[in-house]
Amino acid sequence: MPELPEVETIKRGLSCFLIGAKITKIDVKCPKSFIGTQITSKVNSIRRFGKALVIDLSDKNSLMIHLRMTGQLIFDPKSPNTTSNRFAAGHPSDNFIASLPNNQTRVVIYFDNGILYFNDQRKFGFIKVLKTTEVENDSFIKKLAKEPWNISPDEFYQNLQKHRNSSIKATILDQSVICGLGNIYADESLFAAKIHPATKTGRIARSQSDLLLQAAANVMEKSITSGGSTMATYVKPDSTKGDYLEKFAQVFRKEGAPCPRCQTTILKTKVAGRGTHFCPQCQKEQND
DNA sequence: CTAGGATCCTGTCAGC
DNA sequence: TGCTGACAGGATCCTA
């Protein structure tokens, strides 16, 4: 699910509501989804490390949240309590407009100004209590590479060299190579840079590496600007469902459609164990 | 050390 | 209708 742009969208959205708000109670509906003990304190700040969200609290604890494939965060302000006033982001689904909690609600965090629901169909995501001083020592956060707009072309290219025998798609999904890309933005970035997803990383030329890095930064910045997968784009004004992907995706879930550059039919295959979309004309195989 | 596959879990959809 | 397998916006663990 949520990749970096969606988590950034959540960070910005929740910051408006939660900075200074006090947690009054945490209701854990699925033990697997919450690691730690009951907490009651105020929110000092909200940070993001790649796809992980960190809520820093006044008692020197932090809540680290990773949504993985199907996690969602939905905040209902106490007043007025209507779905039109709701902030919802993460994996898009009808939960965004559903009455909550429901059978996919794993954790409910009560604040003095509203209720935050953590929904997660597949239970891969989690909320974990950490000492704030230990956040940057967390095993996941520690391994993260820099984000596309912070990593230098030299460093990115060097990181690629550690995975020369792996496909370029698998390599850029590795958060220790470049942080923030998931299955959508990997496909979109490779399309923008005109690189076949199955290309061996060792065959990526320096000029292609530079192009790919630029593409990743562009694609994700554009998505952050449009708000990731927020409810506003998921539910249209007439209350019918929309797909925010349609706004910018060139290849992701576009198999059978014409390539926006050359009209060749977009294909879907499997690379790195993941569904992979590309244009066979624009993104030629480079492997001998 | 890297590379690839299985795995965690629930739900939906296509194809018999 | 009911079953079955494939698949899903992620990351880790295990094996070779």
GROMACS .gro file of C-alpha atoms (C1' of nucleotides) in nm:
model
  320
    1MET     CA    1   0.000   0.000   0.000
    2PRO     CA    2   0.097   0.337   0.098
    3GLU     CA    3   0.426   0.453  -0.043
    4LEU     CA    4   0.617   0.761   0.059
    5PRO     CA    5   0.379   1.021  -0.093
    6GLU     CA    6   0.077   0.875   0.088
    7VAL     CA    7   0.260   0.867   0.420
    8GLU     CA    8   0.371   1.227   0.369
    9THR     CA    9   0.008   1.317   0.297
   10ILE     CA   10  -0.097   1.150   0.622
   11LYS     CA   11   0.176   1.330   0.813
   12ARG     CA   12   0.061   1.669   0.686
   13GLY     CA   13  -0.306   1.592   0.737
   14LEU     CA   14  -0.275   1.451   1.087
   15SER     CA   15  -0.040   1.727   1.198
   16CYS     CA   16  -0.326   1.976   1.159
   17PHE     CA   17  -0.539   1.781   1.407
   18LEU     CA   18  -0.299   1.611   1.643
   19ILE     CA   19  -0.020   1.849   1.738
   20GLY     CA   20  -0.098   1.941   2.098
   21ALA     CA   21  -0.384   1.690   2.126
   22LYS     CA   22  -0.387   1.446   2.418
   23ILE     CA   23  -0.432   1.071   2.395
   24THR     CA   24  -0.691   0.963   2.649
   25LYS     CA   25  -0.716   0.591   2.571
   26ILE     CA   26  -0.588   0.330   2.328
   27ASP     CA   27  -0.822   0.046   2.238
   28VAL     CA   28  -0.631  -0.247   2.088
   29LYS     CA   29  -0.867  -0.469   1.890
   30CYS     CA   30  -0.593  -0.681   1.734
   31PRO     CA   31  -0.293  -0.755   1.960
   32LYS     CA   32  -0.065  -0.817   1.661
   33SER     CA   33  -0.123  -0.461   1.540
   34PHE     CA   34  -0.007  -0.280   1.854
   35ILE     CA   35   0.326  -0.342   2.025
   36GLY     CA   36   0.362  -0.168   2.359
   37THR     CA   37   0.157  -0.053   2.653
   38GLN     CA   38  -0.122   0.194   2.717
   39ILE     CA   39  -0.023   0.557   2.682
   40THR     CA   40  -0.183   0.887   2.778
   41SER     CA   41   0.009   1.195   2.679
   42LYS     CA   42   0.024   1.483   2.434
   43VAL     CA   43   0.149   1.492   2.076
   44ASN     CA   44   0.459   1.705   2.035
   45SER     CA   45   0.542   1.643   1.671
   46ILE     CA   46   0.492   1.409   1.378
   47ARG     CA   47   0.781   1.288   1.167
   48ARG     CA   48   0.823   1.060   0.869
   49PHE     CA   49   1.108   0.822   0.791
   50GLY     CA   50   1.052   0.676   0.446
   51LYS     CA   51   0.717   0.497   0.466
   52ALA     CA   52   0.714   0.502   0.847
   53LEU     CA   53   0.525   0.764   1.047
   54VAL     CA   54   0.646   0.864   1.394
   55ILE     CA   55   0.428   1.048   1.645
   56ASP     CA   56   0.641   1.197   1.924
   57LEU     CA   57   0.471   1.232   2.262
   58SER     CA   58   0.531   1.454   2.562
   59ASP     CA   59   0.621   1.158   2.787
   60LYS     CA   60   0.929   1.090   2.574
   61ASN     CA   61   0.769   0.795   2.400
   62SER     CA   62   0.693   0.780   2.027
   63LEU     CA   63   0.440   0.584   1.826
   64MET     CA   64   0.597   0.436   1.516
   65ILE     CA   65   0.336   0.345   1.256
   66HIS     CA   66   0.396   0.140   0.943
   67LEU     CA   67   0.094   0.082   0.718
   68ARG     CA   68   0.258  -0.186   0.500
   69MET     CA   69   0.018  -0.308   0.226
   70THR     CA   70  -0.332  -0.229   0.351
   71GLY     CA   71  -0.301   0.009   0.645
   72GLN     CA   72  -0.516   0.321   0.675
   73LEU     CA   73  -0.536   0.606   0.924
   74ILE     CA   74  -0.868   0.783   0.962
   75PHE     CA   75  -0.927   1.072   1.199
   76ASP     CA   76  -1.276   1.177   1.302
   77PRO     CA   77  -1.273   1.515   1.476
   78LYS     CA   78  -1.494   1.520   1.783
   79SER     CA   79  -1.704   1.802   1.654
   80PRO     CA   80  -1.872   1.811   1.417
   81ASN     CA   81  -1.852   1.437   1.376
   82THR     CA   82  -1.943   1.371   1.016
   83THR     CA   83  -1.765   1.177   0.743
   84SER     CA   84  -1.736   1.499   0.543
   85ASN     CA   85  -1.513   1.637   0.818
   86ARG     CA   86  -1.302   1.325   0.828
   87PHE     CA   87  -0.939   1.297   0.730
   88ALA     CA   88  -0.861   0.959   0.574
   89ALA     CA   89  -0.554   0.835   0.392
   90GLY     CA   90  -0.355   0.523   0.324
   91HIS     CA   91  -0.476   0.217   0.139
   92PRO     CA   92  -0.787   0.337  -0.047
   93SER     CA   93  -1.104   0.145   0.034
   94ASP     CA   94  -1.464   0.195   0.139
   95ASN     CA   95  -1.341   0.223   0.498
   96PHE     CA   96  -1.272   0.588   0.409
   97ILE     CA   97  -1.644   0.655   0.412
   98ALA     CA   98  -1.759   0.369   0.637
   99SER     CA   99  -1.895   0.382   0.987
  100LEU     CA  100  -1.608   0.301   1.223
  101PRO     CA  101  -1.485   0.098   1.396
  102ASN     CA  102  -1.554  -0.195   1.164
  103ASN     CA  103  -1.413  -0.546   1.125
  104GLN     CA  104  -1.087  -0.411   0.979
  105THR     CA  105  -1.024  -0.168   1.264
  106ARG     CA  106  -0.719  -0.294   1.455
  107VAL     CA  107  -0.644  -0.005   1.692
  108VAL     CA  108  -0.853   0.293   1.806
  109ILE     CA  109  -0.670   0.587   1.962
  110TYR     CA  110  -0.893   0.829   2.150
  111PHE     CA  111  -0.776   1.190   2.162
  112ASP     CA  112  -0.930   1.478   2.353
  113ASN     CA  113  -1.033   1.627   2.017
  114GLY     CA  114  -1.131   1.320   1.816
  115ILE     CA  115  -1.071   0.955   1.733
  116LEU     CA  116  -0.796   0.802   1.522
  117TYR     CA  117  -0.872   0.464   1.361
  118PHE     CA  118  -0.598   0.234   1.241
  119ASN     CA  119  -0.753  -0.006   0.990
  120ASP     CA  120  -0.556  -0.283   0.824
  121GLN     CA  121  -0.718  -0.561   0.627
  122ARG     CA  122  -0.415  -0.789   0.608
  123LYS     CA  123  -0.262  -0.709   0.949
  124PHE     CA  124   0.086  -0.655   0.805
  125GLY     CA  125   0.106  -0.304   0.944
  126PHE     CA  126   0.162  -0.209   1.306
  127ILE     CA  127   0.185   0.063   1.566
  128LYS     CA  128   0.478   0.031   1.804
  129VAL     CA  129   0.571   0.226   2.115
  130LEU     CA  130   0.936   0.333   2.128
  131LYS     CA  131   1.139   0.566   2.343
  132THR     CA  132   1.176   0.882   2.135
  133THR     CA  133   1.553   0.858   2.176
  134GLU     CA  134   1.546   0.508   2.027
  135VAL     CA  135   1.349   0.590   1.711
  136GLU     CA  136   1.656   0.634   1.495
  137ASN     CA  137   1.802   0.310   1.626
  138ASP     CA  138   1.498   0.111   1.517
  139SER     CA  139   1.611  -0.167   1.284
  140PHE     CA  140   1.382  -0.058   1.000
  141ILE     CA  141   1.460   0.313   1.025
  142LYS     CA  142   1.831   0.254   1.067
  143LYS     CA  143   1.857   0.075   0.732
  144LEU     CA  144   1.680   0.340   0.525
  145ALA     CA  145   1.872   0.509   0.247
  146LYS     CA  146   1.813   0.877   0.170
  147GLU     CA  147   1.503   0.999  -0.010
  148PRO     CA  148   1.517   1.068  -0.385
  149TRP     CA  149   1.555   1.444  -0.342
  150ASN     CA  150   1.833   1.410  -0.084
  151ILE     CA  151   2.047   1.134  -0.229
  152SER     CA  152   2.322   1.245  -0.465
  153PRO     CA  153   2.353   1.086  -0.811
  154ASP     CA  154   2.693   0.949  -0.702
  155GLU     CA  155   2.556   0.786  -0.391
  156PHE     CA  156   2.256   0.639  -0.572
  157TYR     CA  157   2.475   0.490  -0.842
  158GLN     CA  158   2.710   0.347  -0.579
  159ASN     CA  159   2.417   0.186  -0.397
  160LEU     CA  160   2.305   0.023  -0.721
  161GLN     CA  161   2.642  -0.150  -0.752
  162LYS     CA  162   2.570  -0.365  -0.446
  163HIS     CA  163   2.292  -0.542  -0.639
  164ARG     CA  164   2.441  -0.591  -0.984
  165ASN     CA  165   2.285  -0.934  -1.040
  166SER     CA  166   1.937  -0.839  -0.931
  167SER     CA  167   1.671  -0.676  -1.149
  168ILE     CA  168   1.663  -0.297  -1.137
  169LYS     CA  169   1.305  -0.311  -1.014
  170ALA     CA  170   1.394  -0.530  -0.715
  171THR     CA  171   1.689  -0.303  -0.645
  172ILE     CA  172   1.491   0.021  -0.628
  173LEU     CA  173   1.226  -0.143  -0.410
  174ASP     CA  174   1.502  -0.205  -0.154
  175GLN     CA  175   1.467   0.074   0.100
  176SER     CA  176   1.840   0.064   0.176
  177VAL     CA  177   1.917   0.163  -0.185
  178ILE     CA  178   1.672   0.452  -0.214
  179CYS     CA  179   1.391   0.515   0.026
  180GLY     CA  180   1.023   0.563  -0.041
  181LEU     CA  181   0.954   0.374  -0.362
  182GLY     CA  182   0.694   0.097  -0.364
  183ASN     CA  183   0.538  -0.103  -0.643
  184ILE     CA  184   0.355   0.188  -0.808
  185TYR     CA  185   0.633   0.444  -0.807
  186ALA     CA  186   0.893   0.184  -0.905
  187ASP     CA  187   0.698   0.108  -1.224
  188GLU     CA  188   0.626   0.475  -1.290
  189SER     CA  189   0.989   0.579  -1.237
  190LEU     CA  190   1.124   0.305  -1.464
  191PHE     CA  191   0.877   0.408  -1.734
  192ALA     CA  192   0.978   0.772  -1.705
  193ALA     CA  193   1.347   0.676  -1.731
  194LYS     CA  194   1.276   0.432  -2.018
  195ILE     CA  195   1.431   0.134  -1.841
  196HIS     CA  196   1.295  -0.221  -1.865
  197PRO     CA  197   1.211  -0.340  -1.510
  198ALA     CA  198   1.390  -0.675  -1.557
  199THR     CA  199   1.719  -0.513  -1.657
  200LYS     CA  200   2.007  -0.642  -1.449
  201THR     CA  201   2.118  -0.361  -1.221
  202GLY     CA  202   2.477  -0.414  -1.333
  203ARG     CA  203   2.378  -0.313  -1.686
  204ILE     CA  204   2.239   0.024  -1.583
  205ALA     CA  205   2.465   0.294  -1.725
  206ARG     CA  206   2.556   0.594  -1.515
  207SER     CA  207   2.342   0.818  -1.737
  208GLN     CA  208   2.044   0.587  -1.685
  209SER     CA  209   2.102   0.586  -1.311
  210ASP     CA  210   2.091   0.966  -1.310
  211LEU     CA  211   1.772   0.966  -1.518
  212LEU     CA  212   1.608   0.711  -1.290
  213LEU     CA  213   1.688   0.909  -0.977
  214GLN     CA  214   1.546   1.224  -1.133
  215ALA     CA  215   1.235   1.033  -1.243
  216ALA     CA  216   1.177   0.892  -0.894
  217ALA     CA  217   1.200   1.237  -0.739
  218ASN     CA  218   0.969   1.388  -1.001
  219VAL     CA  219   0.706   1.116  -0.978
  220MET     CA  220   0.687   1.122  -0.599
  221GLU     CA  221   0.693   1.501  -0.569
  222LYS     CA  222   0.409   1.520  -0.817
  223SER     CA  223   0.211   1.267  -0.615
  224ILE     CA  224   0.269   1.450  -0.287
  225THR     CA  225   0.149   1.770  -0.452
  226SER     CA  226  -0.172   1.600  -0.560
  227GLY     CA  227  -0.225   1.462  -0.212
  228GLY     CA  228  -0.146   1.094  -0.256
  229SER     CA  229  -0.446   0.870  -0.208
  230THR     CA  230  -0.657   1.097   0.007
  231MET     CA  231  -1.027   1.063   0.051
  232ALA     CA  232  -1.081   1.380  -0.148
  233THR     CA  233  -0.964   1.207  -0.462
  234TYR     CA  234  -1.097   0.863  -0.372
  235VAL     CA  235  -1.452   0.980  -0.322
  236LYS     CA  236  -1.577   1.223  -0.582
  237PRO     CA  237  -1.820   1.501  -0.490
  238ASP     CA  238  -2.112   1.292  -0.618
  239SER     CA  239  -1.999   1.023  -0.369
  240THR     CA  240  -1.899   0.781  -0.643
  241LYS     CA  241  -1.560   0.619  -0.609
  242GLY     CA  242  -1.266   0.755  -0.805
  243ASP     CA  243  -0.917   0.623  -0.849
  244TYR     CA  244  -0.647   0.878  -0.782
  245LEU     CA  245  -0.408   0.666  -0.984
  246GLU     CA  246  -0.593   0.765  -1.297
  247LYS     CA  247  -0.475   1.118  -1.247
  248PHE     CA  248  -0.111   1.050  -1.304
  249ALA     CA  249  -0.028   0.680  -1.354
  250GLN     CA  250   0.126   0.622  -1.695
  251VAL     CA  251   0.167   0.244  -1.671
  252PHE     CA  252   0.058   0.115  -1.329
  253ARG     CA  253  -0.257  -0.096  -1.375
  254LYS     CA  254  -0.272   0.024  -1.736
  255GLU     CA  255  -0.208  -0.311  -1.902
  256GLY     CA  256  -0.388  -0.330  -2.235
  257ALA     CA  257  -0.400   0.049  -2.266
  258PRO     CA  258  -0.187   0.243  -2.516
  259CYS     CA  259   0.146   0.383  -2.397
  260PRO     CA  260   0.107   0.760  -2.348
  261ARG     CA  261   0.436   0.814  -2.535
  262CYS     CA  262   0.418   0.573  -2.830
  263GLN     CA  263   0.073   0.405  -2.824
  264THR     CA  264   0.224   0.056  -2.792
  265THR     CA  265   0.012  -0.167  -2.568
  266ILE     CA  266   0.125  -0.163  -2.205
  267LEU     CA  267   0.214  -0.510  -2.073
  268LYS     CA  268   0.190  -0.661  -1.727
  269THR     CA  269   0.437  -0.925  -1.612
  270LYS     CA  270   0.597  -1.036  -1.289
  271VAL     CA  271   0.935  -0.903  -1.180
  272ALA     CA  272   1.085  -0.934  -0.833
  273GLY     CA  273   0.773  -1.129  -0.738
  274ARG     CA  274   0.554  -0.825  -0.797
  275GLY     CA  275   0.305  -0.730  -1.065
  276THR     CA  276   0.501  -0.510  -1.307
  277HIS     CA  277   0.375  -0.277  -1.578
  278PHE     CA  278   0.581  -0.138  -1.866
  279CYS     CA  279   0.586  -0.036  -2.232
  280PRO     CA  280   0.775  -0.295  -2.439
  281GLN     CA  281   0.863  -0.029  -2.696
  282CYS     CA  282   0.987   0.252  -2.471
  283GLN     CA  283   1.149   0.019  -2.218
  284LYS     CA  284   1.364  -0.224  -2.413
  285GLU     CA  285   1.534  -0.526  -2.261
  286GLN     CA  286   1.904  -0.460  -2.207
  287ASN     CA  287   2.000  -0.811  -2.100
  288ASP     CA  288   2.182  -1.020  -2.361
  289DC     C1'  289   2.781  -1.117   0.126
  290DT     C1'  290   2.373  -1.129  -0.240
  291DA     C1'  291   1.941  -1.330  -0.464
  292DG     C1'  292   1.510  -1.537  -0.470
  293DG     C1'  293   1.128  -1.751  -0.272
  294DA     C1'  294   0.816  -1.825   0.118
  295DT     C1'  295   0.574  -1.599   0.460
  296DC     C1'  296   0.271  -1.299   0.752
  297DC     C1'  297  -0.314  -1.214   0.678
  298DT     C1'  298  -0.776  -1.111   0.478
  299DG     C1'  299  -1.055  -1.027   0.093
  300DT     C1'  300  -1.186  -1.022  -0.394
  301DC     C1'  301  -1.217  -1.181  -0.841
  302DA     C1'  302  -1.178  -1.496  -1.248
  303DG     C1'  303  -1.248  -1.950  -1.395
  304DC     C1'  304  -1.421  -2.380  -1.362
  305DT     C1'  305  -2.389  -2.161  -0.631
  306DG     C1'  306  -1.958  -2.324  -0.450
  307DC     C1'  307  -1.492  -2.420  -0.478
  308DT     C1'  308  -1.001  -2.304  -0.614
  309DG     C1'  309  -0.611  -2.050  -0.712
  310DA     C1'  310  -0.406  -1.608  -0.815
  311DC     C1'  311  -0.328  -1.179  -0.667
  312DA     C1'  312  -0.269  -0.760  -0.372
  313DG     C1'  313   0.052   0.018  -0.334
  314DG     C1'  314   0.549  -0.420   0.211
  315DA     C1'  315   0.919  -0.601   0.443
  316DT     C1'  316   1.144  -0.986   0.679
  317DC     C1'  317   1.310  -1.440   0.727
  318DC     C1'  318   1.512  -1.847   0.546
  319DT     C1'  319   1.774  -2.099   0.225
  320DA     C1'  320   2.128  -2.169  -0.135
   0.00000   0.00000   0.00000
